CSV table of C-alpha atoms and ligand atoms in Angstrom, one decimal:
chain,number,residue,atom,x,y,z
A,1199,MET,CA,-3.9,-20.3,13.9
A,1200,GLN,CA,-4.9,-16.7,13.8
A,1201,LYS,CA,-4.4,-15.0,10.3
A,1202,TYR,CA,-2.9,-12.1,8.7
A,1203,ILE,CA,-2.2,-10.6,5.2
A,1204,ASN,CA,0.9,-8.4,4.7
A,1205,ALA,CA,-0.5,-5.3,3.1
A,1206,HIS,CA,2.6,-3.8,1.7
A,1207,CYS,CA,6.2,-5.6,1.1
A,1208,HIS,CA,8.5,-5.8,-2.0
A,1209,LEU,CA,9.0,-9.6,-2.3
A,1210,GLN,CA,10.9,-9.7,-5.6
A,1211,ASN,CA,13.6,-7.8,-3.7
A,1212,PHE,CA,13.9,-11.7,-1.8
A,1213,ASN,CA,16.3,-13.6,-3.7
A,1214,ASN,CA,14.8,-16.9,-1.9
A,1215,VAL,CA,11.3,-16.1,-2.0
A,1216,ALA,CA,10.1,-19.6,-1.4
A,1217,GLN,CA,11.7,-19.4,1.8
A,1218,VAL,CA,10.2,-16.4,3.3
A,1219,LEU,CA,6.5,-17.2,1.8
A,1220,GLN,CA,7.6,-20.3,3.7
A,1221,ASN,CA,8.5,-18.7,7.1
A,1222,ALA,CA,5.6,-16.6,6.9
A,1223,GLU,CA,3.0,-19.2,6.5
A,1224,PHE,CA,4.4,-21.1,9.2
A,1225,VAL,CA,3.2,-18.3,11.7
A,1226,GLY,CA,-0.1,-18.0,10.3
A,1227,ILE,CA,0.9,-14.8,7.5
A,1228,SER,CA,-1.5,-16.3,4.8
A,1229,GLY,CA,-1.4,-13.3,2.1
A,1230,PHE,CA,1.0,-10.6,0.7
A,1231,ILE,CA,0.4,-7.3,-1.4
A,1232,SER,CA,3.8,-6.9,-3.2
A,1233,ASP,CA,3.9,-3.5,-4.7
A,1234,ALA,CA,6.7,-2.3,-7.3
A,1235,ALA,CA,8.7,0.6,-6.9
A,1236,SER,CA,10.6,0.5,-10.0
A,1237,VAL,CA,9.3,-0.4,-14.1
A,1238,ASN,CA,12.0,-3.3,-13.6
A,1239,ASP,CA,10.0,-5.3,-10.8
A,1240,TRP,CA,6.8,-5.7,-12.9
A,1241,GLU,CA,7.6,-8.6,-14.7
A,1242,LYS,CA,9.7,-9.9,-11.6
A,1243,LEU,CA,5.7,-9.5,-9.6
A,1244,LEU,CA,3.8,-10.8,-12.6
A,1245,GLU,CA,5.9,-13.9,-12.6
A,1246,LEU,CA,5.6,-14.1,-8.7
A,1247,LYS,CA,1.3,-14.0,-8.9
A,1248,LYS,CA,1.6,-16.6,-11.6
A,1249,LYS,CA,3.7,-19.0,-9.1
A,1250,TYR,CA,2.2,-18.0,-5.7
A,1251,GLU,CA,-1.9,-17.2,-5.6
A,1252,ASN,CA,-1.4,-15.9,-2.1
A,1253,VAL,CA,0.9,-13.0,-3.5
A,1254,HIS,CA,-1.2,-10.4,-5.0
A,1255,VAL,CA,0.7,-7.3,-6.9
A,1256,GLY,CA,0.6,-3.6,-7.4
A,1257,ILE,CA,2.5,-2.2,-10.4
A,1258,GLY,CA,3.2,1.4,-10.5
A,1259,ILE,CA,6.7,4.0,-10.7
A,1260,HIS,CA,7.5,4.9,-7.2
A,1261,PRO,CA,8.5,8.7,-6.7
A,1262,TRP,CA,12.0,7.8,-6.7
A,1263,TYR,CA,11.9,6.2,-9.9
A,1264,ILE,CA,10.3,8.8,-12.2
A,1265,ASN,CA,12.7,9.4,-14.6
A,1266,GLU,CA,11.9,5.7,-15.7
A,1267,TYR,CA,8.5,7.2,-17.2
A,1268,SER,CA,7.8,7.1,-20.7
A,1269,GLU,CA,4.5,7.2,-22.9
A,1270,SER,CA,5.4,3.9,-23.7
A,1271,VAL,CA,5.7,2.7,-20.2
A,1272,LEU,CA,2.4,4.1,-19.9
A,1273,GLU,CA,1.3,2.0,-22.4
A,1274,TYR,CA,2.6,-0.9,-21.0
A,1275,MET,CA,0.8,-0.1,-17.2
A,1276,ARG,CA,-2.1,0.3,-18.9
A,1277,ASN,CA,-2.2,-3.2,-20.7
A,1278,ILE,CA,-0.9,-5.1,-17.5
A,1279,LEU,CA,-4.0,-3.4,-15.8
A,1280,LYS,CA,-6.1,-4.3,-18.8
A,1281,ASN,CA,-5.6,-8.2,-19.2
A,1282,ASN,CA,-5.2,-8.5,-14.9
A,1283,PRO,CA,-8.3,-7.5,-13.4
A,1284,ASP,CA,-6.6,-8.9,-10.5
A,1285,ILE,CA,-3.7,-6.0,-10.5
A,1286,MET,CA,-3.7,-3.1,-8.0
A,1287,VAL,CA,-1.9,0.1,-8.6
A,1288,GLY,CA,0.8,0.7,-6.5
A,1289,GLU,CA,3.0,2.0,-5.0
A,1290,ILE,CA,2.6,5.4,-6.5
A,1291,GLY,CA,2.8,8.7,-4.8
A,1292,LEU,CA,5.2,11.9,-3.5
A,1293,ASP,CA,8.3,12.5,-1.6
A,1294,LYS,CA,8.8,15.9,-1.1
A,1295,TYR,CA,12.4,15.3,-0.4
A,1296,LYS,CA,13.3,13.8,-3.9
A,1297,ALA,CA,14.2,15.9,-7.3
A,1298,ASP,CA,11.3,17.2,-9.2
A,1299,ILE,CA,7.8,17.4,-7.2
A,1300,LYS,CA,6.3,18.9,-10.5
A,1301,LYS,CA,6.8,16.0,-12.1
A,1302,GLN,CA,6.2,13.5,-9.6
A,1303,GLU,CA,3.1,15.4,-9.2
A,1304,SER,CA,2.1,14.9,-12.6
A,1305,ILE,CA,3.4,10.9,-12.9
A,1306,PHE,CA,1.2,10.4,-9.5
A,1307,GLU,CA,-1.7,12.0,-11.3
A,1308,THR,CA,-1.8,9.9,-14.4
A,1309,GLN,CA,-1.2,6.3,-12.8
A,1310,LEU,CA,-4.3,7.6,-10.1
A,1311,GLY,CA,-5.8,8.0,-13.7
A,1312,LEU,CA,-5.4,4.7,-14.4
A,1313,ALA,CA,-6.4,3.3,-11.1
A,1314,CYS,CA,-9.7,5.2,-10.9
A,1315,GLU,CA,-10.3,4.2,-14.8
A,1316,PHE,CA,-10.0,0.1,-14.1
A,1317,ASN,CA,-11.3,0.6,-10.4
A,1318,ARG,CA,-7.9,-0.9,-8.6
A,1319,SER,CA,-7.1,-0.1,-5.2
A,1320,VAL,CA,-3.9,1.9,-5.4
A,1321,HIS,CA,-1.3,2.1,-2.5
A,1322,ILE,CA,0.2,6.0,-1.6
A,1323,HIS,CA,3.3,6.7,-0.4
A,1324,CYS,CA,3.8,10.2,0.6
A,1325,VAL,CA,6.5,11.5,2.6
A,1326,GLY,CA,6.2,15.6,3.4
A,1327,ALA,CA,3.9,16.1,0.3
A,1328,TRP,CA,0.0,15.5,2.0
A,1329,ASP,CA,-1.1,18.9,1.1
A,1330,ARG,CA,-0.1,18.4,-2.6
A,1331,ILE,CA,-1.9,14.6,-2.6
A,1332,LEU,CA,-5.0,16.1,-1.1
A,1333,ARG,CA,-4.8,18.9,-3.6
A,1334,ILE,CA,-4.6,16.0,-6.4
A,1335,LEU,CA,-7.7,14.0,-4.8
A,1336,LYS,CA,-9.8,16.9,-4.6
A,1337,SER,CA,-9.2,17.4,-8.3
A,1338,ARG,CA,-10.8,13.8,-9.1
A,1339,LYS,CA,-14.8,13.0,-8.7
A,1340,LEU,CA,-15.0,11.6,-5.5
A,1341,ASN,CA,-17.2,8.6,-6.9
A,1342,GLY,CA,-14.3,7.9,-9.5
A,1343,LEU,CA,-11.6,7.1,-6.5
A,1344,PRO,CA,-11.1,3.4,-5.8
A,1345,ILE,CA,-10.1,2.1,-2.3
A,1346,MET,CA,-6.6,3.7,-1.1
A,1347,LEU,CA,-4.3,2.5,1.1
A,1348,MET,CA,-1.9,5.3,2.6
A,1349,HIS,CA,1.4,3.0,3.3
A,1350,SER,CA,3.2,3.1,6.2
A,1351,PHE,CA,1.8,6.9,7.0
A,1352,SER,CA,3.7,8.9,8.3
A,1353,GLY,CA,1.3,12.3,8.4
A,1354,SER,CA,-0.5,14.2,10.9
A,1355,LYS,CA,-3.9,13.2,13.1
A,1356,GLU,CA,-6.0,16.1,11.2
A,1357,ILE,CA,-4.7,14.8,7.8
A,1358,LEU,CA,-5.6,11.0,9.0
A,1359,THR,CA,-9.4,12.3,9.9
A,1360,ARG,CA,-9.9,14.3,6.6
A,1361,LEU,CA,-8.5,11.1,4.8
A,1362,ILE,CA,-11.0,9.1,6.4
A,1363,LYS,CA,-14.0,11.3,5.9
A,1364,ASP,CA,-13.4,12.9,3.0
A,1365,TYR,CA,-12.3,9.8,1.1
A,1366,ASP,CA,-12.9,6.3,3.3
A,1367,ALA,CA,-8.8,6.1,3.1
A,1368,PHE,CA,-7.4,3.0,4.6
A,1369,PHE,CA,-3.7,3.1,6.5
A,1370,SER,CA,-1.0,0.5,6.6
A,1371,PHE,CA,1.2,0.5,9.9
A,1372,SER,CA,5.4,-0.6,9.3
A,1373,ALA,CA,7.7,-1.3,12.0
A,1374,THR,CA,8.5,2.4,12.5
A,1375,VAL,CA,5.2,1.6,15.0
A,1376,VAL,CA,7.7,-0.7,17.1
A,1377,ASN,CA,11.2,1.2,16.5
A,1378,ALA,CA,10.6,4.5,16.9
A,1379,PRO,CA,7.6,5.5,17.1
A,1380,GLY,CA,6.9,9.9,17.5
A,1381,LYS,CA,4.2,11.1,19.6
A,1382,ARG,CA,3.0,12.1,16.1
A,1383,LEU,CA,2.5,8.7,14.8
A,1384,ILE,CA,0.9,7.0,18.3
A,1385,ASP,CA,-1.4,9.4,18.0
A,1386,CYS,CA,-2.5,8.5,14.5
A,1387,VAL,CA,-2.8,4.9,15.4
A,1388,LYS,CA,-4.9,6.1,18.6
A,1389,GLU,CA,-7.0,7.7,16.1
A,1390,VAL,CA,-7.7,5.8,13.4
A,1391,PRO,CA,-10.6,3.7,13.3
A,1392,LEU,CA,-10.2,0.0,14.3
A,1393,ASP,CA,-11.6,-1.2,10.4
A,1394,LYS,CA,-9.5,1.5,8.4
A,1395,ILE,CA,-6.1,-0.3,9.7
A,1396,LEU,CA,-3.5,-2.6,8.0
A,1397,ILE,CA,-0.3,-3.9,8.4
A,1398,GLU,CA,2.9,-3.9,6.5
A,1399,SER,CA,6.4,-5.1,6.5
A,1400,ASP,CA,7.3,-3.1,3.8
A,1401,GLU,CA,11.0,-3.7,3.2
A,1402,GLU,CA,11.9,-5.7,6.0
A,1403,SER,CA,11.3,-9.6,6.7
A,1404,PRO,CA,7.4,-10.1,6.8
A,1405,LEU,CA,7.4,-11.6,10.0
A,1406,ILE,CA,8.1,-8.0,11.4
A,1407,ILE,CA,3.9,-7.5,10.9
A,1408,LEU,CA,3.6,-9.7,13.9
A,1409,ASP,CA,5.2,-7.5,16.2
A,1410,VAL,CA,3.3,-4.4,14.5
A,1411,ILE,CA,-0.2,-5.7,15.2
A,1412,LYS,CA,1.3,-6.4,19.0
A,1413,LYS,CA,2.1,-2.9,19.1
A,1414,ILE,CA,-1.0,-1.7,18.0
A,1415,ALA,CA,-3.5,-3.5,20.3
A,1416,GLU,CA,-1.3,-2.3,22.7
A,1417,ILE,CA,-1.3,1.3,21.7
A,1418,LYS,CA,-5.5,1.0,20.9
A,1419,SER,CA,-6.4,-1.6,24.1
A,1420,VAL,CA,-7.5,-4.0,22.3
A,1421,PRO,CA,-7.2,-8.0,22.9
A,1422,ILE,CA,-4.9,-8.7,20.0
A,1423,LYS,CA,-6.9,-11.7,18.7
A,1424,LYS,CA,-9.6,-9.6,18.3
A,1425,ILE,CA,-7.7,-6.9,16.5
A,1426,THR,CA,-6.2,-9.2,14.1
A,1427,GLU,CA,-9.3,-10.7,13.1
A,1428,ILE,CA,-10.6,-7.0,12.5
A,1429,ILE,CA,-7.3,-6.2,10.0
A,1430,TYR,CA,-7.3,-9.5,8.5
A,1431,GLU,CA,-11.1,-8.1,7.2
A,1432,ASN,CA,-10.0,-4.9,6.5
A,1433,SER,CA,-7.3,-6.5,4.4
A,1434,LYS,CA,-9.7,-8.3,2.0
A,1435,ARG,CA,-11.6,-5.3,1.6
A,1436,VAL,CA,-8.3,-3.8,0.2
A,1437,LEU,CA,-7.5,-6.9,-2.1
A,1438,LYS,CA,-11.6,-7.4,-3.4
A,1439,ASN,CA,-11.5,-3.6,-5.0
A,1440,GLY,CA,-8.4,-5.3,-7.0
A,1441,GLN,CA,-10.9,-7.7,-7.9
A,1442,ILE,CA,-9.9,-10.4,-6.0
A,1443,THR,CA,-12.6,-13.1,-4.3
B,552,LIG,ZN1,7.1,0.3,-0.1
């Protein structure tokens, strides 16, 4: 059976995680990256990670939850990362349509700093603020940046090209590719090199990634078996920077 890794989801939001994992395993989804949004997710994720060895986790504060940020929360995050070499940073980022973009920027920068310091892959959420993300990335030393995963990418082809060229970034595609892909998204899927693609379910059932991979194979005219193998290897590269072997 072919194997899949779900590169971005929020398992902590499901009531019956054991059942969700069992259903996923049945179709070959053998690994998960479950990311935090709120600080309240962190403990739940640590528990899940302890309980299931195929659940890998990222902690961080999503731009919608920046009000939870404080110096002590930052210390807490630093301690978790320090004590758990396999924990990644995510999801963090910017959302132009949410309040206080300046504060979002500074909290994103701080969390990105932790990812650099501990060399953990970082999972980035960005809506309508790529110019700001690019400016922040540029301000950091290139060799200090860890592996970056742009989750449910919604930028332009030009931004995608730049993120690959300058930062060797990865991109995970979600159900948006299946449900309502605009021309811009389809162009991005066409453009992105095979060794940079991952797949994710985000808020939906993990099983959706089978449809996502089918659609990507179709857009890129690559046999589904081949693309599945490549994406699996790409996912392992992202996990490795979370020090997972
Ligand atoms: Zn998410």
